[in-house]
PDB file of C-alpha atoms in Angstrom:
ATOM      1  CA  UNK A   1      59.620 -15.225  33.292  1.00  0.00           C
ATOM      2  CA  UNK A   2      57.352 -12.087  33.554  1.00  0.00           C
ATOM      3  CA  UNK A   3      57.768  -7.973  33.423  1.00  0.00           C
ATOM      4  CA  UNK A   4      55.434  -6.076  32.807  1.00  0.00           C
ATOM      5  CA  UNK A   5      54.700  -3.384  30.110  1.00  0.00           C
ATOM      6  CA  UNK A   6      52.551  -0.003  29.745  1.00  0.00           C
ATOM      7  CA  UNK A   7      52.168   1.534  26.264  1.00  0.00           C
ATOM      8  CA  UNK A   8      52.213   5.122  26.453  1.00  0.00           C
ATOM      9  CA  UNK A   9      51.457   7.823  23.877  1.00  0.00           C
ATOM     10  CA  UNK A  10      53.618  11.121  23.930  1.00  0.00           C
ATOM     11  CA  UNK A  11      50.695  12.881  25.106  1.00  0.00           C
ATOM     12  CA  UNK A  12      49.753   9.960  27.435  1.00  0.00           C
ATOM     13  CA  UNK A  13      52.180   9.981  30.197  1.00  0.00           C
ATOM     14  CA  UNK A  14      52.812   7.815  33.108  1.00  0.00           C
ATOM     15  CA  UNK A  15      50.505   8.763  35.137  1.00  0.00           C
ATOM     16  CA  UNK A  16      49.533   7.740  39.339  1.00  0.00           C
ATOM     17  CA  UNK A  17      46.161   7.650  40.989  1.00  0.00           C
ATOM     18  CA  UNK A  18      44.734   6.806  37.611  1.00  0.00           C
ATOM     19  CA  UNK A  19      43.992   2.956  35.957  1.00  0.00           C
ATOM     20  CA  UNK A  20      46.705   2.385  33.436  1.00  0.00           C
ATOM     21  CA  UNK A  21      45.932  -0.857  31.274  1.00  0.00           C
ATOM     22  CA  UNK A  22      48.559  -2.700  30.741  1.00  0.00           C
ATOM     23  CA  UNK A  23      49.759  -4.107  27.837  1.00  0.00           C
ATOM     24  CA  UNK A  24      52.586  -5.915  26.222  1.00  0.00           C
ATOM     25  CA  UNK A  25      54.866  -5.054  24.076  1.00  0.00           C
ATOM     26  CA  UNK A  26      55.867  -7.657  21.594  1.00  0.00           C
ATOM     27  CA  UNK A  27      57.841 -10.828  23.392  1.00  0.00           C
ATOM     28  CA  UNK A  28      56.930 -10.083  26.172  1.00  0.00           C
ATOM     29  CA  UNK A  29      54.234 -11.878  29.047  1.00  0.00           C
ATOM     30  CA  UNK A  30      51.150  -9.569  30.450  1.00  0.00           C
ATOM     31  CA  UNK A  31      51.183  -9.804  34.030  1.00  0.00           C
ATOM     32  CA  UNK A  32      48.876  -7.118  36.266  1.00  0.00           C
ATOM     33  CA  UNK A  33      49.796  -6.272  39.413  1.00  0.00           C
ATOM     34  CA  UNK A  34      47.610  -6.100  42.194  1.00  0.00           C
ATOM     35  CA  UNK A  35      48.973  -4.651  45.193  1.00  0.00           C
ATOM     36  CA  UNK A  36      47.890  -3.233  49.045  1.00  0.00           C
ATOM     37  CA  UNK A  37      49.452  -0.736  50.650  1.00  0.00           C
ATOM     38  CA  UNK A  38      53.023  -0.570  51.657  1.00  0.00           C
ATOM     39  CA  UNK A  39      54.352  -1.260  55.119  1.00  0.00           C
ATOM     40  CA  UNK A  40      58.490  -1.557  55.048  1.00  0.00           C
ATOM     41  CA  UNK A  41      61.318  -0.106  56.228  1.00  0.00           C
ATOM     42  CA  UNK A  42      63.985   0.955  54.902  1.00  0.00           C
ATOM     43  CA  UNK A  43      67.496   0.664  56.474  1.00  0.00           C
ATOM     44  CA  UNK A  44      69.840   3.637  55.401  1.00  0.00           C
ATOM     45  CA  UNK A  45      73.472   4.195  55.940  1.00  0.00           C
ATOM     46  CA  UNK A  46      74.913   7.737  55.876  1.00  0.00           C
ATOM     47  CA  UNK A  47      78.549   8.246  54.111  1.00  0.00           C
ATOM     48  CA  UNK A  48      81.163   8.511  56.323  1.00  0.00           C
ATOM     49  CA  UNK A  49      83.800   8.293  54.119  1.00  0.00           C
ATOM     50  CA  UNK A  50      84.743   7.353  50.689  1.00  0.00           C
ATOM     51  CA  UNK A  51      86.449   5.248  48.083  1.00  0.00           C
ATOM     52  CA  UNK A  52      87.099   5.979  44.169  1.00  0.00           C
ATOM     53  CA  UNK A  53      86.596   2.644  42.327  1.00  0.00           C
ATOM     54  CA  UNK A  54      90.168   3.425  40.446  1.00  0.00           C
ATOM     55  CA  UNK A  55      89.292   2.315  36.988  1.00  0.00           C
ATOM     56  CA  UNK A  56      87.258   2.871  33.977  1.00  0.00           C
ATOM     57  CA  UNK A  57      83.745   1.126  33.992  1.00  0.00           C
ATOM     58  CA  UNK A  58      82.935  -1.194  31.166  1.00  0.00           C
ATOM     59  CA  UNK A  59      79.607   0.468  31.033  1.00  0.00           C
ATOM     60  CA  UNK A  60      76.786   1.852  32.825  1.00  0.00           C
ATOM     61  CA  UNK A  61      73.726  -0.190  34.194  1.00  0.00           C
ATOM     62  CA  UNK A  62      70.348   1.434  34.691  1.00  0.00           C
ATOM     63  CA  UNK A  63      67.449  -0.932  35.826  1.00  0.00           C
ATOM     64  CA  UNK A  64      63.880   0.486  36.624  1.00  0.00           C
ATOM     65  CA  UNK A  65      62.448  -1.474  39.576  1.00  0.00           C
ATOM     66  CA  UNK A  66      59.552  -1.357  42.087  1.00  0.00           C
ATOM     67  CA  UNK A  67      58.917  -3.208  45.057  1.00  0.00           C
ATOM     68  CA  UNK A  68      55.501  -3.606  43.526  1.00  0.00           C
ATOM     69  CA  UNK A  69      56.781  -5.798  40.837  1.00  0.00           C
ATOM     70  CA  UNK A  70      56.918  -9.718  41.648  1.00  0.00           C
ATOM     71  CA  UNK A  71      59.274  -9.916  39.084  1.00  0.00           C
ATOM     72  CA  UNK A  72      61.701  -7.564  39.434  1.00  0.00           C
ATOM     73  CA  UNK A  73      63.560  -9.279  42.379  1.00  0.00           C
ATOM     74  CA  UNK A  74      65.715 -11.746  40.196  1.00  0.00           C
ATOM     75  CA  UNK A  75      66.656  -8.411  38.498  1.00  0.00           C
ATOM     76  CA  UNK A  76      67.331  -6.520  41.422  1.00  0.00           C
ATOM     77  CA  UNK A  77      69.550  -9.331  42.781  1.00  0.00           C
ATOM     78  CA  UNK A  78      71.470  -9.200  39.550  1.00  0.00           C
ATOM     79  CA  UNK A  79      71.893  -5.463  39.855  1.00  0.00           C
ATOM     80  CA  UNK A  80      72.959  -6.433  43.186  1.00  0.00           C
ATOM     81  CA  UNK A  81      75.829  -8.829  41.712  1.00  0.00           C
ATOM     82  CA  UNK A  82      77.086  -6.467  39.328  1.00  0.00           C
ATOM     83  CA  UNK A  83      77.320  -3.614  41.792  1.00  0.00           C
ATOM     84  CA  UNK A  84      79.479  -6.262  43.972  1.00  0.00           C
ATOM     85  CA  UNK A  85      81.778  -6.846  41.035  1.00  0.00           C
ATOM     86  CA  UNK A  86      82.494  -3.561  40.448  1.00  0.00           C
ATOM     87  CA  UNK A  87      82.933  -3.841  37.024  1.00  0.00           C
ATOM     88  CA  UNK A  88      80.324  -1.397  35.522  1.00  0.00           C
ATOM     89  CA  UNK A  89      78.086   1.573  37.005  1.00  0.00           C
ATOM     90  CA  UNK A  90      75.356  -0.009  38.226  1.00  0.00           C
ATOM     91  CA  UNK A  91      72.529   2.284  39.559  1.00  0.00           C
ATOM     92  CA  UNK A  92      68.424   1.394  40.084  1.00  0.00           C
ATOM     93  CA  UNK A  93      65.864   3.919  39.680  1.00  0.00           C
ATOM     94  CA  UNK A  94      62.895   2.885  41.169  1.00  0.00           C
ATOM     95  CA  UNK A  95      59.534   3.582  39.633  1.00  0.00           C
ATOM     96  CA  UNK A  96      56.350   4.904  40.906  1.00  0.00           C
ATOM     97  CA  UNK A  97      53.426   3.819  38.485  1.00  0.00           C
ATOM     98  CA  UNK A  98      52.577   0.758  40.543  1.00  0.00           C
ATOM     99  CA  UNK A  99      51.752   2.533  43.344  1.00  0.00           C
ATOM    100  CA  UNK A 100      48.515   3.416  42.671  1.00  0.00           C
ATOM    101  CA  UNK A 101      47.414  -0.259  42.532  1.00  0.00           C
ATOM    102  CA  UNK A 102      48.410   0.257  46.049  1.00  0.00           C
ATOM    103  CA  UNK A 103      51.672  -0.626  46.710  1.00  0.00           C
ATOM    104  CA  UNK A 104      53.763   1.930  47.851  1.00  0.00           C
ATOM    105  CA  UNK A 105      57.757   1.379  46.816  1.00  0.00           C
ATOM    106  CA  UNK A 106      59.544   3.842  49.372  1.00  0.00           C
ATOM    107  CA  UNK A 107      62.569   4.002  47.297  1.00  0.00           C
ATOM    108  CA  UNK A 108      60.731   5.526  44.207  1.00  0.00           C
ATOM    109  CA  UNK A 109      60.474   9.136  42.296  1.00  0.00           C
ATOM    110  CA  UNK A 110      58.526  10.219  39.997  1.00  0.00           C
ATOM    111  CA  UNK A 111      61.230  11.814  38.291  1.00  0.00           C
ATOM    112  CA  UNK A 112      62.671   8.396  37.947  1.00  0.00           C
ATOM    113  CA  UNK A 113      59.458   7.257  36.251  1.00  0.00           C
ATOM    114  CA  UNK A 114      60.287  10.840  33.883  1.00  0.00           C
ATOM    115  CA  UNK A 115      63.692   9.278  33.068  1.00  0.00           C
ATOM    116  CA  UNK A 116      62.530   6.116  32.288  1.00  0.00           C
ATOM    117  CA  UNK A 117      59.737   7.542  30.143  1.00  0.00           C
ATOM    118  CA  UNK A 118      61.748   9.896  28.192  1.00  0.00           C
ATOM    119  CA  UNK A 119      64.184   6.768  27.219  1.00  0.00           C
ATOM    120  CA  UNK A 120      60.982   5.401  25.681  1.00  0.00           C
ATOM    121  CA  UNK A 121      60.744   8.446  23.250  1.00  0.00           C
ATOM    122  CA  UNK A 122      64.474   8.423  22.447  1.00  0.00           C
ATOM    123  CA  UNK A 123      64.833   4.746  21.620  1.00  0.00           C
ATOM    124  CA  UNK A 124      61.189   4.646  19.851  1.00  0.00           C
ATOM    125  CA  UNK A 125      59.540   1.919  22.390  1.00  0.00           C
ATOM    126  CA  UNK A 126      55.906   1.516  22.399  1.00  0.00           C
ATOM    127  CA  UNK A 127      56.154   1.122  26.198  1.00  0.00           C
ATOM    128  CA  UNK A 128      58.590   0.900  29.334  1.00  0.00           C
ATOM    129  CA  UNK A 129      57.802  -2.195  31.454  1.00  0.00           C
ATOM    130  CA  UNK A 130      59.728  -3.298  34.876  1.00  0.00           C
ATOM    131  CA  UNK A 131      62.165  -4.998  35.293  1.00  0.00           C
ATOM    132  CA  UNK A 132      64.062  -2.704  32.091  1.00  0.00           C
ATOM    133  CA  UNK A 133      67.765  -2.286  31.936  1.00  0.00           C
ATOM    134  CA  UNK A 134      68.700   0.420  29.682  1.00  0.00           C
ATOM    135  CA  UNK A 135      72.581   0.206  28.804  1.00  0.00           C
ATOM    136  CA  UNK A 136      75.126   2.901  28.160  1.00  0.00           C
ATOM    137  CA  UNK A 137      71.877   4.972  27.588  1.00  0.00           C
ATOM    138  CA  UNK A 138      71.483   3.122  24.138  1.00  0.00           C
ATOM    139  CA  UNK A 139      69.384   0.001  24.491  1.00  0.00           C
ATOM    140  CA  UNK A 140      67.069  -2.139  26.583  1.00  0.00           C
ATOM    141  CA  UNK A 141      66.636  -5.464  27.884  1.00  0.00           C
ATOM    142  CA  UNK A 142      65.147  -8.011  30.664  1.00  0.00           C
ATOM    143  CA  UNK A 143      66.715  -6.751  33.878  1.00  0.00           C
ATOM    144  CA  UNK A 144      66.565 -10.401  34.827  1.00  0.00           C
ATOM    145  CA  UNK A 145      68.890 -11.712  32.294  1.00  0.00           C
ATOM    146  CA  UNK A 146      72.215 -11.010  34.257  1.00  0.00           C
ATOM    147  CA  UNK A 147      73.935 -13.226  31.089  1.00  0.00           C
ATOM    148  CA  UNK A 148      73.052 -11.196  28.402  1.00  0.00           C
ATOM    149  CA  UNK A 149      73.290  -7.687  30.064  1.00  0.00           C
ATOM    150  CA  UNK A 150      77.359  -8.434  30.623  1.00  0.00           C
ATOM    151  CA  UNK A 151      77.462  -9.926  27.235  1.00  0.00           C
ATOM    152  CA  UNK A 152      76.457  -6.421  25.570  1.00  0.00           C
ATOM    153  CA  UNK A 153      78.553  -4.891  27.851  1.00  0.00           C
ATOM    154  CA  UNK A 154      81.494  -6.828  27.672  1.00  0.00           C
ATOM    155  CA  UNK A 155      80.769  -6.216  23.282  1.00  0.00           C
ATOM    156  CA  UNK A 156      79.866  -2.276  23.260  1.00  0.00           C
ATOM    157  CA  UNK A 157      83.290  -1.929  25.800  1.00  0.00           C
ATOM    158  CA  UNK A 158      85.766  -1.397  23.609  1.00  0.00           C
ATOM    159  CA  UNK A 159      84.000   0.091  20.513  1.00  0.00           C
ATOM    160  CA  UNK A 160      82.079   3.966  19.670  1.00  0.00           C
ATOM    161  CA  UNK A 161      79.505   2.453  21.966  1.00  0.00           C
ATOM    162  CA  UNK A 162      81.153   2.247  24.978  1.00  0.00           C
ATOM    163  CA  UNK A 163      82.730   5.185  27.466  1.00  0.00           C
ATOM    164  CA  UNK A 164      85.026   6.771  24.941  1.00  0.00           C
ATOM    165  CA  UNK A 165      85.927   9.128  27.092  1.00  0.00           C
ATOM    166  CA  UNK A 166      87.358   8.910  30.689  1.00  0.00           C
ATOM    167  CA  UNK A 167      85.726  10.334  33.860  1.00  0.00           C
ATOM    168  CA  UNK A 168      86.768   9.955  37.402  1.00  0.00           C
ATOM    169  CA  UNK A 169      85.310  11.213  40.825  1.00  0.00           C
ATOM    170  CA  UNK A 170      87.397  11.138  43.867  1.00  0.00           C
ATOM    171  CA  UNK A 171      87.458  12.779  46.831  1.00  0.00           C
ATOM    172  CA  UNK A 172      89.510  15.741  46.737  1.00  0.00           C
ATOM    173  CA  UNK A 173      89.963  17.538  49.802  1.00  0.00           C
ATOM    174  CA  UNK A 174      88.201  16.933  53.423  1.00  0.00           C
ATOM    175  CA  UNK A 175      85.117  18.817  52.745  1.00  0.00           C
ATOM    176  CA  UNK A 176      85.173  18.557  47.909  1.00  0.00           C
ATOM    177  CA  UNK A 177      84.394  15.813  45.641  1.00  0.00           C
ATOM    178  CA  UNK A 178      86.267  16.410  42.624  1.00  0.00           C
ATOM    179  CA  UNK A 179      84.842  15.309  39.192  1.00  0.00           C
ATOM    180  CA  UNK A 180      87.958  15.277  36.088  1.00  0.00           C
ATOM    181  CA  UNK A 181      86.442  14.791  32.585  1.00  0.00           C
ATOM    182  CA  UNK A 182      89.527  13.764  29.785  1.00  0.00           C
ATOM    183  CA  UNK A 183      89.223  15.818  26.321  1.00  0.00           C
ATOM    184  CA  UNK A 184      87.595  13.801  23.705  1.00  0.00           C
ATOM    185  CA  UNK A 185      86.139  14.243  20.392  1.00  0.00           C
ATOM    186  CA  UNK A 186      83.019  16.405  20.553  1.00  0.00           C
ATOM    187  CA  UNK A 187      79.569  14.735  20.249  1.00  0.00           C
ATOM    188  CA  UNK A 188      76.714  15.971  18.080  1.00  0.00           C
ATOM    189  CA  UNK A 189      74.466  16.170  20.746  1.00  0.00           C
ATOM    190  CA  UNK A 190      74.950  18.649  23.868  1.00  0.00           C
ATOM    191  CA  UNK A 191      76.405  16.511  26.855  1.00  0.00           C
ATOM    192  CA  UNK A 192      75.634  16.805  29.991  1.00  0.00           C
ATOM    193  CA  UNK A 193      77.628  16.020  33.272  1.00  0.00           C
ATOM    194  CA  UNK A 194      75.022  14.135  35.357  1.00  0.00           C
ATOM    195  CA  UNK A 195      75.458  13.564  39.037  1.00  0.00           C
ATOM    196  CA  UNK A 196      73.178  10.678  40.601  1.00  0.00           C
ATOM    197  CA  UNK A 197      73.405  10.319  43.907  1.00  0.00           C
ATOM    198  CA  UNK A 198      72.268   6.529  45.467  1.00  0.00           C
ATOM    199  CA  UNK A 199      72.226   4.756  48.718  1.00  0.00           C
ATOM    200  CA  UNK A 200      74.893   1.581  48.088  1.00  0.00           C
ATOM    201  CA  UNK A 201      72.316  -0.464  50.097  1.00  0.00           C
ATOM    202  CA  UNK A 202      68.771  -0.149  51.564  1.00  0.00           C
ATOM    203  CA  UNK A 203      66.967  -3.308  53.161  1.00  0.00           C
ATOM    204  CA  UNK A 204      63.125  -3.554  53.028  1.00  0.00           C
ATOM    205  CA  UNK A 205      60.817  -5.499  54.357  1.00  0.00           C
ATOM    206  CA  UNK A 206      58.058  -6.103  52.532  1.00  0.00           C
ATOM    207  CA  UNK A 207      54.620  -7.760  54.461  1.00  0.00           C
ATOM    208  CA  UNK A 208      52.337  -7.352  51.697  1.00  0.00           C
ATOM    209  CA  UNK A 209      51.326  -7.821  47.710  1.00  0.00           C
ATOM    210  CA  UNK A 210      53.373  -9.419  45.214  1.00  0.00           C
ATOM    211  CA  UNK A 211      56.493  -9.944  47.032  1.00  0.00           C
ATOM    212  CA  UNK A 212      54.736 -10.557  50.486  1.00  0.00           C
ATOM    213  CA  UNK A 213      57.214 -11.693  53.236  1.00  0.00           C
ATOM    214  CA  UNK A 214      60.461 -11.052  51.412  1.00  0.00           C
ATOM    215  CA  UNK A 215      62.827  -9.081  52.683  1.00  0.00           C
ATOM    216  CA  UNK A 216      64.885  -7.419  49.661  1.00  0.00           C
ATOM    217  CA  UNK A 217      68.312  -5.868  49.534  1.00  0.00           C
ATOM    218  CA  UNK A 218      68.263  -3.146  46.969  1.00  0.00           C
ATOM    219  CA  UNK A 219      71.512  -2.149  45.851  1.00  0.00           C
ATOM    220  CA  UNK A 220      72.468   1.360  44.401  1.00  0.00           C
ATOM    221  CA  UNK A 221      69.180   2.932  44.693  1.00  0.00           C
ATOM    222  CA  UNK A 222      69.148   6.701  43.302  1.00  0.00           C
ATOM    223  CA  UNK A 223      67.560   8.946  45.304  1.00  0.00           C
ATOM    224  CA  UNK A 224      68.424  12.067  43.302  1.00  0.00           C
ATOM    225  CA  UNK A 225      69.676  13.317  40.026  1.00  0.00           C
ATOM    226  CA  UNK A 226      71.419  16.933  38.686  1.00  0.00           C
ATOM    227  CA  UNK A 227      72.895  18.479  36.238  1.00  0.00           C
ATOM    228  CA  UNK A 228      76.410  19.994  37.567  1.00  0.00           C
ATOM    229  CA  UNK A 229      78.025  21.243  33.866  1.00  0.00           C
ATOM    230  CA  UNK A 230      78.147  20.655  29.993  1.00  0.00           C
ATOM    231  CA  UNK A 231      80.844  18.995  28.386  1.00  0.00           C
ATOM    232  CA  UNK A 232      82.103  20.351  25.028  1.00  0.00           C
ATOM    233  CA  UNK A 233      85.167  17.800  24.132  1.00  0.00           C
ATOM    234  CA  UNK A 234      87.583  19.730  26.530  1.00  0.00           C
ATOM    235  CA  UNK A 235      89.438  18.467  29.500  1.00  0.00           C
ATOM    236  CA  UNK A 236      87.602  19.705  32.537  1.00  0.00           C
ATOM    237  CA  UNK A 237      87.067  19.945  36.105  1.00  0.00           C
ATOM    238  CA  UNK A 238      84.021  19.996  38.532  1.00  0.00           C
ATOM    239  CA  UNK A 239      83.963  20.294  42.277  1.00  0.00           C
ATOM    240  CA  UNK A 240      81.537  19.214  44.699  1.00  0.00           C
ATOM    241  CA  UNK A 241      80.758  19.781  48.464  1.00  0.00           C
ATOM    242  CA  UNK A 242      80.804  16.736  50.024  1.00  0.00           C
ATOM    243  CA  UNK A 243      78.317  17.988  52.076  1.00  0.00           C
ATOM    244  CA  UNK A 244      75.982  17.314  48.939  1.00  0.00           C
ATOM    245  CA  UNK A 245      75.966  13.546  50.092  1.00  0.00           C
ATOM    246  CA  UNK A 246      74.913  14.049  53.201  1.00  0.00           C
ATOM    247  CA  UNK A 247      71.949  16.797  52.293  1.00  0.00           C
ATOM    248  CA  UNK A 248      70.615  14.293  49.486  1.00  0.00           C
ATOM    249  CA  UNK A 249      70.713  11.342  52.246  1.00  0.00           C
ATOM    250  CA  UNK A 250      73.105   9.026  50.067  1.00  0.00           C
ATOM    251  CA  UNK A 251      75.571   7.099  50.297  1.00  0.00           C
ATOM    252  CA  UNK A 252      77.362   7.299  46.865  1.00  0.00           C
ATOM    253  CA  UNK A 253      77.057   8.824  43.401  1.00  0.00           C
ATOM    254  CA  UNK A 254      78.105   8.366  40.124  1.00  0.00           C
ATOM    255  CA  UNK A 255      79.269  10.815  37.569  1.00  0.00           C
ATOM    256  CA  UNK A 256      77.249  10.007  34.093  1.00  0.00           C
ATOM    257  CA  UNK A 257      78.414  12.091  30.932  1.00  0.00           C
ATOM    258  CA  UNK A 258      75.243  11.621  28.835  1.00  0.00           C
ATOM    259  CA  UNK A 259      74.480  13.152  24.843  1.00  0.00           C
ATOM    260  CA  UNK A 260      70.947  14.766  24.821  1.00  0.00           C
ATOM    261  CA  UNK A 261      68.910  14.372  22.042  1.00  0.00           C
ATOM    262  CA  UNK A 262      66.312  17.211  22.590  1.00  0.00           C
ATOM    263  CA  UNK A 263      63.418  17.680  24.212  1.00  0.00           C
ATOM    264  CA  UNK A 264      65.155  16.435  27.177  1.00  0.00           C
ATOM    265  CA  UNK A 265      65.488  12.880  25.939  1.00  0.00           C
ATOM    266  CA  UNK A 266      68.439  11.067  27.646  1.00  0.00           C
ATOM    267  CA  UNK A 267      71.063  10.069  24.755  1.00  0.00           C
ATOM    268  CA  UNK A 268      74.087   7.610  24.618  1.00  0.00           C
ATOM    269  CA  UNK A 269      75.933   7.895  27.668  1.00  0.00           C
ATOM    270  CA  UNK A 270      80.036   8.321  26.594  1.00  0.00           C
ATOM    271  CA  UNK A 271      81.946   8.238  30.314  1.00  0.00           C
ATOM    272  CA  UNK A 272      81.020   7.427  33.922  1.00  0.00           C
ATOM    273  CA  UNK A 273      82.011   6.832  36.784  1.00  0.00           C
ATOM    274  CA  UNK A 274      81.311   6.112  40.312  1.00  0.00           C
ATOM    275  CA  UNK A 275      82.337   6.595  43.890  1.00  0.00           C
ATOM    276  CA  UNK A 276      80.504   5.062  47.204  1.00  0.00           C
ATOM    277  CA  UNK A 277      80.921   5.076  50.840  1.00  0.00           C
ATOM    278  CA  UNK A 278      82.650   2.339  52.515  1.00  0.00           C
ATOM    279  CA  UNK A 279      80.593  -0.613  53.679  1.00  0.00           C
TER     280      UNK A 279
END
């Protein structure tokens, strides 16, 4: 299987509009991408009401995608599966350092790209590459392999890497989301209280490049991201206007309670959770 890989320096960022060389980073296949201009659509659902998934995740999910990427469909279908099972917090942040090969993926941000670059600096990679799954915040793998991804869930659950410490989201009141962080032992690190906010399904059509004449359901998709407190080991609450859905066009979000390591680099993630409109 192939994914691709772009070594970066810190003061080489991603960058669009500009010829990146790729390169791979060790295990894994060079592939280049060459891709023409986008024309899809995008079918988008807007919340009318929602659900609290009840329970404590085993762990949190993060693949980096692009429609521009032949290879990250088998990885977006798995993201896909594990969103279905409900099991973990499953989000995909799609990427925009394909597109200037060409190929336009209508779901991406560039601050998505930012997140996925900045996990590079705080886990010492030499590159990020799509399809990546970064778990719990703390390490990466093959988006593809669906097996192994709930195998290091299923073993960081239960220990100091897993959610120590619980998180729900629910919807309070008619017009409040309420977010309820459990006391916990304090972490090193400052920790933030993340909000991403995703549609739980957007259908593309895709008529040209890599993944010509496929017509992709992409689960979970995050169309925005913000801080909404700091978390200092104490029991606390956090409301949120509903209304917040509807103004960031989503259909979901998930609550992420995430150790920062400095410089903005994104750090183990410690509780999450996740709430979604109803299909």
């Amino acid at each position: 299987m192939n994914h691709l890989a772009i070594i970066l320096s810190d003061n080489n960022p991603v960058q669009t509009g500009k010829k990146i060389e790729p390169v791979p980073l060790p295990t894994l296949s060079r592939r280049i991408l060459i891709g023409a201009p986008l024309l899809a659509a995008a079918v988008y659902v807007l919340p009318v009401c929602a659900e609290d998934v009840g329970k404590k995740p085993d762990g949190v999910v993060e693949l980096y995608t692009s429609q521009g990427c032949g290879s990250c469909p088998p990885a977006d279908a798995v993201l896909k599966e594990l969103a279905t099972e409900g099991k973990v917090v499953a989000l995909a942040f799609h990427v925009d350092y394909w597109d200037y090969r060409g190929w336009t993926d209508n779901l991406a941000l560039p601050e998505n790209t930012d997140r996925q670059n900045a996990y590079r600096t705080a886990l010492g990679l030499n590159g990020i590459y799509t399809p990546q799954v970064i778990l719990n915040g703390r390490e990466h793998m093959n988006g593809q392999d669906g097996r192994k991804i709930r195998r290091r869930i299923a073993e960081m659950r239960d220990t100091p890497s897993g959610l120590i410490v619980p998180v729900s989201i629910e919807k309070a009141a008619p017009d409040r989301l309420l977010i309820d962080i459990g006391s916990g032992p304090s972490a090193t690190n400052p920790v933030r209280v993340l909000l991403a906010y995703f549609n739980r399904e957007s259908i593309v059509a895709i008529p040209d490049g890599e993944n010509v004449g496929r017509k992709v359901s992409y689960a979970n998709s995050v169309r925005a991201m913000e801080t909404v407190g700091m978390w200092d080991g104490k029991a606390q609450k956090i409301e949120i206007p509903l209304s917040e859905l509807a103004s960031k066009k989503a259909t979901g979000c998930a609550v992420l309670l995430q150790e920062m390591l400095g410089e903005g680099k994104p750090g183990p993630i410690i509780g999450a959770s996740i709430m979604a409109a109803k299909p």
